[in-house]
XYZ file of C-alpha atoms in Angstrom:
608
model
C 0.000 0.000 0.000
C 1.195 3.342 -0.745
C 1.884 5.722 1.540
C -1.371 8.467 1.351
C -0.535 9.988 4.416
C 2.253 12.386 3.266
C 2.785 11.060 -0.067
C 5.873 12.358 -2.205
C 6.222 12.307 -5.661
C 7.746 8.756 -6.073
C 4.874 7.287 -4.017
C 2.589 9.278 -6.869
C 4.248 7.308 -9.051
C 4.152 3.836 -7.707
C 0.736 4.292 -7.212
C 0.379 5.297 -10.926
C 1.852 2.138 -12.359
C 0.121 -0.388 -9.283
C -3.187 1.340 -9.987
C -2.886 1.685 -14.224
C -5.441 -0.224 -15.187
C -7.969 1.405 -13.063
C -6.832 4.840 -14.442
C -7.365 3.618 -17.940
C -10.197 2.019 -17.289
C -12.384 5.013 -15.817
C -10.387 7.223 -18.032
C -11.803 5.102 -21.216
C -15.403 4.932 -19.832
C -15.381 8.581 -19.486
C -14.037 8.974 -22.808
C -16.785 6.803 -24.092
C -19.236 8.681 -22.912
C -17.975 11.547 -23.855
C -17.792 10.043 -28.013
C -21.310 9.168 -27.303
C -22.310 12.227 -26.223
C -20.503 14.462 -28.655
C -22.293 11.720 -31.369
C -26.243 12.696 -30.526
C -25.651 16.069 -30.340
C -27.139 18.406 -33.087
C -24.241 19.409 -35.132
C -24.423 23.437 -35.237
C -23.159 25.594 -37.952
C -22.183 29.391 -37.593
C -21.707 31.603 -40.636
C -19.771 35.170 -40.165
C -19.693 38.646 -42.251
C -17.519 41.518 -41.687
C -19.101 45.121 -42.267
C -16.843 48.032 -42.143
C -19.064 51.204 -40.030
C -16.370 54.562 -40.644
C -17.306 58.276 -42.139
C -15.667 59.299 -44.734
C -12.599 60.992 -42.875
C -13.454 60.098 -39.999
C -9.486 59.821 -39.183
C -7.526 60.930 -36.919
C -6.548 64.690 -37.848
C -9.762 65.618 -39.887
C -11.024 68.931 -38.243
C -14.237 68.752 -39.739
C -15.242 65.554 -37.870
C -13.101 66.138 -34.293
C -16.306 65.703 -32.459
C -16.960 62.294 -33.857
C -16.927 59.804 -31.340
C -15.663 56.654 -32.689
C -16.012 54.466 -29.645
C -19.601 55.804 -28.930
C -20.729 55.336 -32.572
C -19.763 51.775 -32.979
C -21.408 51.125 -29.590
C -24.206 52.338 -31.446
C -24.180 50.460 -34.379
C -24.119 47.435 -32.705
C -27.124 48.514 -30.548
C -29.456 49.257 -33.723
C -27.979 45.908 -34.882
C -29.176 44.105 -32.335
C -32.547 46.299 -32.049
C -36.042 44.384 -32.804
C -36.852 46.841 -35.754
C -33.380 45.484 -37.562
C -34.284 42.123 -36.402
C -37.437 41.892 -37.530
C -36.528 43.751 -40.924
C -34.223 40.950 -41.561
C -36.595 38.217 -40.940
C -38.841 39.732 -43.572
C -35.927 39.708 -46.128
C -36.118 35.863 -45.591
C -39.551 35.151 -45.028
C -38.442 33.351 -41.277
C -37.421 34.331 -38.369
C -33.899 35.204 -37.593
C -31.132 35.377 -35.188
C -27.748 36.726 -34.997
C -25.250 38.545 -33.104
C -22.792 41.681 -33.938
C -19.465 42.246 -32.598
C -16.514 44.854 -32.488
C -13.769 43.780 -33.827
C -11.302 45.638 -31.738
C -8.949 48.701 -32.416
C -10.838 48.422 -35.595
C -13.987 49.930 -37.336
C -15.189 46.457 -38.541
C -18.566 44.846 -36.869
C -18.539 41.076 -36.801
C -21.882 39.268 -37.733
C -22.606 35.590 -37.006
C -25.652 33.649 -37.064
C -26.000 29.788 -35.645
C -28.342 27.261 -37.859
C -28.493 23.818 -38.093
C -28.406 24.602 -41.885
C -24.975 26.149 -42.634
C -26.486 27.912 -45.647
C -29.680 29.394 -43.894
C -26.713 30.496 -41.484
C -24.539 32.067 -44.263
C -28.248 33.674 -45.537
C -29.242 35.473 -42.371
C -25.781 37.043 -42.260
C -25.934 38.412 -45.580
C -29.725 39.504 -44.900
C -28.473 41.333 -41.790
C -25.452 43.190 -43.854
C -27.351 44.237 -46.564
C -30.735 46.050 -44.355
C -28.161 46.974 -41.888
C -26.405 48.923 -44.886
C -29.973 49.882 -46.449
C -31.444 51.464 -43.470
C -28.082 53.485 -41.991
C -28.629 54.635 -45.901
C -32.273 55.392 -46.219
C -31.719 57.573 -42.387
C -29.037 59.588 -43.161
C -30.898 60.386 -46.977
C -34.210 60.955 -45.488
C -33.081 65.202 -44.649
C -32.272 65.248 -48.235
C -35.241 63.560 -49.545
C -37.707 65.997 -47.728
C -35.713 69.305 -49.129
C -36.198 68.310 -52.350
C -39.614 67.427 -51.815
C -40.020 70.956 -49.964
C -38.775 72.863 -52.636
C -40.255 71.158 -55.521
C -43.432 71.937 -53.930
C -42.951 75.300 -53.736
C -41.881 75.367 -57.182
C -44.819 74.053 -58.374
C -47.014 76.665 -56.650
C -44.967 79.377 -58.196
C -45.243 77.618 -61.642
C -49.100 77.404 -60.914
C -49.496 81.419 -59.691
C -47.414 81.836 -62.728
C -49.463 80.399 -65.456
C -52.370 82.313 -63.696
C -51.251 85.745 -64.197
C -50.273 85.324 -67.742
C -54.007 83.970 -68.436
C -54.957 87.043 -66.394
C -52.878 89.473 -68.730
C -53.777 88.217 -71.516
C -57.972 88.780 -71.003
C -56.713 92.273 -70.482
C -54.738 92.671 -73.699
C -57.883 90.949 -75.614
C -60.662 93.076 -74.129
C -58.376 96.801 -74.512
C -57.545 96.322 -77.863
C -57.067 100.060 -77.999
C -53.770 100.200 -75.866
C -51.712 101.498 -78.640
C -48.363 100.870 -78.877
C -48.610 99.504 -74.932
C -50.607 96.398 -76.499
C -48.115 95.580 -79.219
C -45.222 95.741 -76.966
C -46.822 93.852 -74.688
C -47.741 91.506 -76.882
C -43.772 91.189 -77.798
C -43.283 90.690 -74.312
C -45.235 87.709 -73.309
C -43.965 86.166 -76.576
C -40.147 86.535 -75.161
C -41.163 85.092 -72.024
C -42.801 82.537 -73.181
C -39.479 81.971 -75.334
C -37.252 82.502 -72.216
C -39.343 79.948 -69.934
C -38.740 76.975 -72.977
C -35.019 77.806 -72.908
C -34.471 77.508 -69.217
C -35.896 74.445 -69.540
C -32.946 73.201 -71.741
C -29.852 75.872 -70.978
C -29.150 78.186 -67.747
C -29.607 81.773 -67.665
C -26.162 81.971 -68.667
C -26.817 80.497 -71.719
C -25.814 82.990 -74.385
C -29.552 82.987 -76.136
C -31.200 83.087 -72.692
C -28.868 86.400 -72.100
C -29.990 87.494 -75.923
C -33.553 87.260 -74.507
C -33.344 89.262 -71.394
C -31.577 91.675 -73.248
C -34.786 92.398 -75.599
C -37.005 91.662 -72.662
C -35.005 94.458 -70.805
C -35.485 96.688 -74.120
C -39.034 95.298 -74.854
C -40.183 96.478 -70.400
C -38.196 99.963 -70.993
C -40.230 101.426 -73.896
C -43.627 99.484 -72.593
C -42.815 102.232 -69.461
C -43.171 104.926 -71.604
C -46.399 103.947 -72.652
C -49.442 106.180 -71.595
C -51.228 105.716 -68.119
C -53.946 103.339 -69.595
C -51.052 100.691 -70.063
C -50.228 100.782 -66.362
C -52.508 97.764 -65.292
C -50.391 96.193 -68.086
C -47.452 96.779 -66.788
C -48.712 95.902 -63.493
C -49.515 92.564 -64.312
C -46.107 92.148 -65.847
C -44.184 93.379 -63.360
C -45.595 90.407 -61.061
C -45.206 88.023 -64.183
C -41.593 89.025 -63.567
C -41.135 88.346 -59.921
C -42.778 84.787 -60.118
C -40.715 84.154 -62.991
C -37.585 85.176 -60.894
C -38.571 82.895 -58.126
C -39.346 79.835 -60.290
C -35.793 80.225 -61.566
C -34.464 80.133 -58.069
C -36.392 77.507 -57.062
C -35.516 75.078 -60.045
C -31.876 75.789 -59.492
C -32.485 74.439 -55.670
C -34.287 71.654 -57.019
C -31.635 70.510 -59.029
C -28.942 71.013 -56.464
C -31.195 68.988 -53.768
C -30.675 65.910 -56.358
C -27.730 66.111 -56.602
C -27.229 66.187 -53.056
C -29.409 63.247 -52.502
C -27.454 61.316 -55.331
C -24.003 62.135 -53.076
C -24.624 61.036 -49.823
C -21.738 59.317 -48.696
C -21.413 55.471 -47.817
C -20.683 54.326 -44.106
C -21.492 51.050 -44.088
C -19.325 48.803 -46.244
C -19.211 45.118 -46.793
C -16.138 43.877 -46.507
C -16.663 40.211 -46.766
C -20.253 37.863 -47.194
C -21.404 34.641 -45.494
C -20.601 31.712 -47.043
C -21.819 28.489 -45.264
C -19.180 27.158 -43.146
C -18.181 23.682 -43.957
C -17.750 21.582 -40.747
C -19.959 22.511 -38.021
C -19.701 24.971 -35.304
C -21.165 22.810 -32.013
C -20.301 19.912 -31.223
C -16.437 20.908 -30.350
C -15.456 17.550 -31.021
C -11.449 17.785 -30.058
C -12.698 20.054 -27.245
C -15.153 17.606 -25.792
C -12.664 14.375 -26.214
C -9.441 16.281 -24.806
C -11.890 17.454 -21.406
C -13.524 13.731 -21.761
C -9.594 12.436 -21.337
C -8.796 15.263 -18.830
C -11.730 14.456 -16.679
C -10.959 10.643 -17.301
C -8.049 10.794 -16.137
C -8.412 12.745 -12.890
C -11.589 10.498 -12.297
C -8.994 7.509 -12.544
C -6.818 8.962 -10.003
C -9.304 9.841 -8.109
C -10.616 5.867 -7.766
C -6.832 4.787 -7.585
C -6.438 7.316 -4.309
C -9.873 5.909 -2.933
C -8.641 2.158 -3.449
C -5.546 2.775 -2.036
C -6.701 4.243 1.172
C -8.956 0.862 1.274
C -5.746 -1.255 0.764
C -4.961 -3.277 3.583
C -1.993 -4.773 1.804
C 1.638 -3.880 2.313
C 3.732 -3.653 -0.693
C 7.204 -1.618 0.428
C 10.135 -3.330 1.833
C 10.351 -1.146 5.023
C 6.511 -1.767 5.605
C 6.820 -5.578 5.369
C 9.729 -6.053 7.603
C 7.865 -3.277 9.641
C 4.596 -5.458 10.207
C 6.154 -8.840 10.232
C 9.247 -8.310 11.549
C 10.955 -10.181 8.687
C 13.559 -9.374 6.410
C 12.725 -9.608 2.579
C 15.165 -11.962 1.040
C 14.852 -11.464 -2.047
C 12.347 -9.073 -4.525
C 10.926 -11.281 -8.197
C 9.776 -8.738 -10.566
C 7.227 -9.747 -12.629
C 7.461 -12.180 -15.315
C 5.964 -11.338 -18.405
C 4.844 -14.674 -20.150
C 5.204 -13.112 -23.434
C 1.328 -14.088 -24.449
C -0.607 -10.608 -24.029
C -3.950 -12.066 -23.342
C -2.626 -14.060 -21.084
C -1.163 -10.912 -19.246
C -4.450 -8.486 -20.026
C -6.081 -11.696 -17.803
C -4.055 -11.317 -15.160
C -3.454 -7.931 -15.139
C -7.015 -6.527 -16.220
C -9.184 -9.620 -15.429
C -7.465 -10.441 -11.962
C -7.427 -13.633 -13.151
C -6.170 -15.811 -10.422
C -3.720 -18.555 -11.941
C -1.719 -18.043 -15.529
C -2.670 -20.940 -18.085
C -0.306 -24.320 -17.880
C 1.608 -23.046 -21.167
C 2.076 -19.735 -19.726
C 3.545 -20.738 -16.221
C 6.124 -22.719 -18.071
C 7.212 -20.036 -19.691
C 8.244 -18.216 -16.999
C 10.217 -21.168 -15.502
C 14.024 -20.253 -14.883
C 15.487 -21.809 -18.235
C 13.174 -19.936 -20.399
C 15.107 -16.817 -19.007
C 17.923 -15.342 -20.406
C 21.095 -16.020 -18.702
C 21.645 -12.754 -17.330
C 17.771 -11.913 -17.147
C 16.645 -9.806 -13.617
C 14.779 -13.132 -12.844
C 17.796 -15.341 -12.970
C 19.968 -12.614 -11.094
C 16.997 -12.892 -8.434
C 16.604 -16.321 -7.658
C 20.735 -16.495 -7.379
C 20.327 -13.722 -4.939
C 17.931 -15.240 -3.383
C 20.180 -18.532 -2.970
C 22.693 -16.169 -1.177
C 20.541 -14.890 0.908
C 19.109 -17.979 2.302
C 22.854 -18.957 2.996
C 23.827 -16.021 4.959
C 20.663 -16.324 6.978
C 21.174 -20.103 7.719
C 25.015 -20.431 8.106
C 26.354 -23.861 9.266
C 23.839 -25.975 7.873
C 25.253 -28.389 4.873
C 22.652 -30.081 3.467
C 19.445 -27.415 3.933
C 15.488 -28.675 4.447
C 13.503 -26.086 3.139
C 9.369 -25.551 3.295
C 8.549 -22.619 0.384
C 4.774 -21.302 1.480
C 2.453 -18.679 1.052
C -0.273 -16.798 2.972
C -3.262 -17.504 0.437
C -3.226 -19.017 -2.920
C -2.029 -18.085 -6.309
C 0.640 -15.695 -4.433
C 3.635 -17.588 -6.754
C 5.105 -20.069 -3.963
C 5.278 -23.207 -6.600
C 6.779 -20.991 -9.153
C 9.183 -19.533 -6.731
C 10.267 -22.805 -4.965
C 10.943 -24.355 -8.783
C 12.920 -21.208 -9.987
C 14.976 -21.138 -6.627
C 15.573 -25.228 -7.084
C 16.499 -24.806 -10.644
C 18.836 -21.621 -9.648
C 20.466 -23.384 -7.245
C 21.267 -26.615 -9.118
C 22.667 -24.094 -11.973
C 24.960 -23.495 -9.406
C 26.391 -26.697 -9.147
C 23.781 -27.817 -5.997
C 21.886 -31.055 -5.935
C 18.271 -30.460 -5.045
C 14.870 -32.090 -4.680
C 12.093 -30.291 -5.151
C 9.164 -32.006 -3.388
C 5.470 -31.558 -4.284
C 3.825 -30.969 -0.640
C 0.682 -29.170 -1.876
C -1.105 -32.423 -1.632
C -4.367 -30.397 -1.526
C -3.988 -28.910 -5.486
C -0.971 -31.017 -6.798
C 0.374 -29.184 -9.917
C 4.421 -29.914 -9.999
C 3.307 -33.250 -11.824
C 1.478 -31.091 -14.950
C 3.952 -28.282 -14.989
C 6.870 -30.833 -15.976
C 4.426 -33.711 -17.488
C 5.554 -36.012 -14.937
C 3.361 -38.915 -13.113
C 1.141 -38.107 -10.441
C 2.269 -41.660 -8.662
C 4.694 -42.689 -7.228
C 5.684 -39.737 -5.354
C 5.777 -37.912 -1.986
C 2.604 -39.821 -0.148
C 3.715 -43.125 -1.384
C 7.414 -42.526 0.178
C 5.713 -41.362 3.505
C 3.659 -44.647 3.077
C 7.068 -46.460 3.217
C 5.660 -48.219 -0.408
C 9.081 -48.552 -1.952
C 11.933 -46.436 -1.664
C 11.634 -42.733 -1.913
C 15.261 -42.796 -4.633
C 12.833 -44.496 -7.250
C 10.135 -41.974 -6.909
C 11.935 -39.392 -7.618
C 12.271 -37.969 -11.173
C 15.225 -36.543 -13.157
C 16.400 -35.150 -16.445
C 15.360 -38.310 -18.904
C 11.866 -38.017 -17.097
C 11.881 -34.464 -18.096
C 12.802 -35.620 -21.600
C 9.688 -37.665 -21.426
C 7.258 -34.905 -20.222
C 5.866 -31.360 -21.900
C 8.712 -28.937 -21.160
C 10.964 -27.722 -24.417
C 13.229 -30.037 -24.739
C 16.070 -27.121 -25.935
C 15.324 -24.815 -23.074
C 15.635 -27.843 -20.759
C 19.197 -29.233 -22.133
C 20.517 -25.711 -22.243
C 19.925 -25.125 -18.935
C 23.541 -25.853 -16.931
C 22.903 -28.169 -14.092
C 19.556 -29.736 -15.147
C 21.105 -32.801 -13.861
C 21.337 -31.561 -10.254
C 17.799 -31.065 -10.500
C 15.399 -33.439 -9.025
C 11.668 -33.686 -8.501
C 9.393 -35.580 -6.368
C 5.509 -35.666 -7.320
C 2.459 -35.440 -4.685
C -0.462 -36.498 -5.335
C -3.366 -37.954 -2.737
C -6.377 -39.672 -4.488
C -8.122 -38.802 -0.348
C -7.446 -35.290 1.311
C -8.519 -36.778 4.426
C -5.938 -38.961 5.765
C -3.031 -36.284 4.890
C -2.857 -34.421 7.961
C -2.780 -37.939 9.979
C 0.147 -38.666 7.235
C 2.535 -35.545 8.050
C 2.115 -35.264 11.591
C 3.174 -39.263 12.012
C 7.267 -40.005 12.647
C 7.196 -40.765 8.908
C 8.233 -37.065 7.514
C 11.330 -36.792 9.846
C 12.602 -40.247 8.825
C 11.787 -39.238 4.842
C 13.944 -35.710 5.772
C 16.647 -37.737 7.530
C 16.882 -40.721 4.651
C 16.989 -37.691 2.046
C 19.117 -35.011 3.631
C 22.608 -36.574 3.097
C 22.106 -37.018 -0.521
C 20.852 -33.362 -1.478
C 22.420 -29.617 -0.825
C 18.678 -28.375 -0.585
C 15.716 -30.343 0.141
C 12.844 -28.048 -1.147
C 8.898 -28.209 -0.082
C 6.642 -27.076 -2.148
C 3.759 -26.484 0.400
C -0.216 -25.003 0.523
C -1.080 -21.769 1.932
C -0.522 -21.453 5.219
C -3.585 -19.796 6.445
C -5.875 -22.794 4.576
C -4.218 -25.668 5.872
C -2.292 -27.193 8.242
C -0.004 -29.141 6.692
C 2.431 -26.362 5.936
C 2.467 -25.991 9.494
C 3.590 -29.537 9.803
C 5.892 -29.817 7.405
C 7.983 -26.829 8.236
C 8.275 -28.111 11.513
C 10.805 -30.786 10.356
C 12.438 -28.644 8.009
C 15.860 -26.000 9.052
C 13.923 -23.119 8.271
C 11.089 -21.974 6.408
C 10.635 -19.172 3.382
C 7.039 -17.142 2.832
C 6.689 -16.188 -0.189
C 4.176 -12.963 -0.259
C 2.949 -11.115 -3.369
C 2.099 -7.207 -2.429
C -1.119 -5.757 -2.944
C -2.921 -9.392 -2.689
C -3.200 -10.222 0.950
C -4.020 -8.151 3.821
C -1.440 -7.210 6.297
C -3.318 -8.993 9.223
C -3.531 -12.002 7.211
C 0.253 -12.210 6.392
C 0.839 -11.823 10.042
C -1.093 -13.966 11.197
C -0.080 -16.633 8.497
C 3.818 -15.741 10.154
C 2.584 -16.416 13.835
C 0.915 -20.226 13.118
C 4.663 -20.737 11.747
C 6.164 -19.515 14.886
C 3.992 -20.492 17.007
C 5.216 -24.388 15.816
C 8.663 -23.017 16.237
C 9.595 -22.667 12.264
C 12.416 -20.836 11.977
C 11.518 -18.153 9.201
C 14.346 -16.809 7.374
C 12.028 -14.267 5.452
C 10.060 -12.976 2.795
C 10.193 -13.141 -0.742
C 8.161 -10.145 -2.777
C 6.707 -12.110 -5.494
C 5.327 -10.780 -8.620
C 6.475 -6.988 -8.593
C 4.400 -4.759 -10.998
C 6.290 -1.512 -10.099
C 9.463 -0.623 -11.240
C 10.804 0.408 -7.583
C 10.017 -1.133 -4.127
C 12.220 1.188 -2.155
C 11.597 5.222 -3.079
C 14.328 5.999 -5.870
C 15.717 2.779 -6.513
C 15.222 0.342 -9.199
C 16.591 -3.413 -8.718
C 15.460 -4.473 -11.722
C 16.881 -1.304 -13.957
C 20.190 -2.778 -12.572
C 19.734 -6.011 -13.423
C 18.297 -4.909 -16.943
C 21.453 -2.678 -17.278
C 24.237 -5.732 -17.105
C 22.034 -7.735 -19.415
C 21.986 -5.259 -22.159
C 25.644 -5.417 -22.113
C 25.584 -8.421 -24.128
């Protein structure tokens, strides 16, 4: 168990690679729910335009517009965009309703405009809608001053054209009923024909005009002798006098008519499109990267989250200093973990918890699969050494190799330690004691019978049930690894198998296990028992009570720290001498903070 107390950054770490899979695990159900998620949403597209809202020199430096408040006018403009008379303008343009939103672009004068559809092109169309009335209506407002002086003044000019006509009808029912006016008739007469004349050429030329000027000239000739005229012409000249003045005005007010248009035709443009809508081609909503990158990110802190919370539950002990802490036992020796190079068989075990590996796959982790100068090999050889130290004096060594509970990696760690230590030139018997779930007969294909009951039986002698090299031969094992291996011939193994459970405690605790030990001893350097958990059954108990010394083999993170104490204090309480602990099956890379055995190990074997 990992320290949670005052955890530093190694322990985060180890509890990293002990707790992986559960990281993954949550972190790929997250992520899995964040695909599906992501997959029934409505996919949402948004279209954008750019408008460009600036009065012509509207720049810095301009005197005439100084006042002009840039900052206060584009707040503006994006008001009356987003105003329900611009809004609803728009949706008439399109014949539906429509939505959108208008944004500064800043230290700029450009407006942003972006609609959201699930149609990308009913997007891109609302956008353009909104551009173009937006455009149209800051347009029609700032023409609509113009527009009413024109209409103003062409009103008025019509009035003046109408009093006009009216006093030339008037003056001429007074030239037709005083035909007697002399020479005051026929010079009037002249006159209203060069007025009529002038009034046609305005139409086409401006008083300028040099036959307009030709005109006034004999209408200025024409008035001067009608004044000499006697006193009955004076209602004639009366009447033309106002003819004149009207005529005056008209002119005046036709010259403002024209210059209204063309003041209407040259208002200036402030809104400018700068670019359209076009429909966008992936959508807008979902975020898809977004919501998978927070879907990992919230995986993963999820996962670490459950690893803390099933750490703190962890009852197991997993550190050297916390083992020999609780039990009060030195570790011996520390077996990493043996990949069996069949992934399913290791996405079982690791992933599954499956409890055993398959028959194939424990043979492959056997010592002379390994390479030579593997960290397994290197272990088991340590392992030797350390079970010398701790038992000095003693030639020829009775061993008893047990566990706490099951499936903790005793059998595979009492064969490896035989084999290692008849590589080394040592004669040893490896006995099957697990009489309760025999398995040393399938792992190297040998008979169940004759074997270690039979010898306790005293049914022959216990020499010819034993089995060697040319039994090996005969069995499952590879035959290559097998005669590679130096010292295979030291190597000897003794089956177990009990067709009835029930007489094997009477068995073991009988004077016939000491006499077996005894006839053995002188004839091996290590008499190894390969016995059940000690918490299940007795018999390990019983067994290790004839034997020098006794080894627990312990696999951290599997068994409660209670129950591996307890399992030490039956042992002790039969005064077994235990020598110590071997940490089986080591997923992390470092048992002690900042130290890797294994990298060492690896390090000398890549020298080769």
């Amino acid at each position: 168990m990992v320290d949670m107390a005052d955890p530093t950054f190694i322990d985060l770490i180890r509890l990293v690679k002990k707790r992986r899979w559960v990281i993954l695990a949550v972190a790929c159900l997250v992520m899995a729910g964040a695909y599906v998620y992501t997959q029934f949403q409505v996919p949402i597209y948004k279209a954008q335009g750019m408008v460009k809202y600036e009065p012509p020199g509207g720049g810095a430096g301009n005197a005439n517009l100084a006042y002009w408040d840039q900052a206060a006018s584009m707040r503006t403009q994006i008001r009356m965009l987003s105003s329900e008379d611009l809004i609803a303008a728009v949706a008439k343009k399109i014949g539906k309703p429509a939505g959108f939103s208008a944004q500064e672009v800043r230290d700029t004068s450009l407006i942003s405009i972006s609609a959201t559809h699930r149609d990308p092109k009913e997007a891109a169309d609302v956008v353009n809608a909104a551009m173009d009335v937006f455009a149209e209506k800051d347009m029609a407002e700032r023409s609509t001053t113009a527009r009413k002086a024109l209409e103003d003044v062409s009103s008025r000019r019509r009035e003046i054209e109408a009093s006009l006509a009216q006093l030339e009808e008037v003056r001429k029912e007074y030239l037709e009923n005083n035909p007697g006016t002399g020479m005051g008739g026929a010079l009037t007469s002249n006159l209203v024909e060069l007025e009529a004349r002038r009034r046609e050429m305005l139409k086409r030329f401006t008083p300028e005009h040099p036959e307009v000027v030709a005109i006034d000239q004999r209408l200025q000739s024409v008035r001067a002798r009608l004044s000499k005229t006697p006193g009955q012409d004076l209602e004639l000249e009366r009447l033309n006098r106002d003819i004149k003045v009207n005529e005056e005005i008209y002119i005046a007010l036709s010259k403002q008519v024209e210059e209204s248009k063309v003041a209407l035709s040259g208002i200036p443009i402030f809104v400018t499109i700068i670019s359209r809508a076009a429909p966008p081609p992936a959508p807008f909503y979902p975020r898809k990267q977004m919501n998978y990158l927070m879907g990992l990110a919230f995986g993963l802190a999820l996962g670490l989250i459950a690893a803390f919370m099933l750490e703190s539950m962890d009852v197991s002990i997993s550190t050297i200093e916390e083992i020999e802490s609780v039990t009060g036992m030195p570790v011996l020796a520390v077996v990493p973990h043996l990949g069996v190079g069949k992934r399913w068989e290791n996405l079982k075990k690791g992933i599954l918890r499956k409890e055993r590996y398959s028959l194939d796959a424990f043979r492959s982790m056997l010592l002379f699969h390994q390479k030579a100068k593997s960290p397994a090999v290197e272990v088991y050889h340590s392992l030797r050494s350390a079970i010398q130290s701790a038992s000095p004096g003693i030639d020829h060594r009775v061993l008893a190799f047990t566990s706490t509970g099951v499936a903790e990696g005793k059998t595979l760690t009492s064969i490896n330690f035989s084999l290692a230590a008849a590589h080394a030139g040592l004669k040893v018997l490896l006995v099957g004691a697990d009489l309760r779930r025999p398995v040393l007969y399938r792992i190297f294909g040998l008979p169940k019978q004759p074997g270690f009951m039979e010898a306790l039986s005293g049914k022959g002698d216990w020499k010819g049930m034993t089995y060697g090299t040319v039994d090996f031969l005969m069995g499952e094992v590879d035959l290559d690894k097998l005669l590679s291996f130096s010292g295979i011939d030291n190597f000897k193994v003794m089956t177990g198998w009990a067709e009835s459970t029930s007489d094997v405690v009477n068995l073991l605790s009988a004077d016939l296990l000491p006499k077996f030990i005894e006839s053995a001893r002188p004839h091996f350097d290590y008499i190894v028992f390969d016995c059940p958990p000690t918490l299940l059954f007795v018999d390990s108990v019983l067994i290790a009570a004839h034997c020098d010394a006794a080894v627990m083999v312990y696999q951290t993170g599997k068994m409660a720290r209670q129950a591996l104490k307890r399992a030490k204090d039956q042992l002790t309480a039969a005064n077994v001498k235990i020598l110590g602990l071997v940490l089986n099956d080591m997923q992390s890379s470092a048992v002690v903070a900042g130290y890797s055995y294994y990298d060492g190990y690896s390090y000398y074997e890549k020298q080769d």
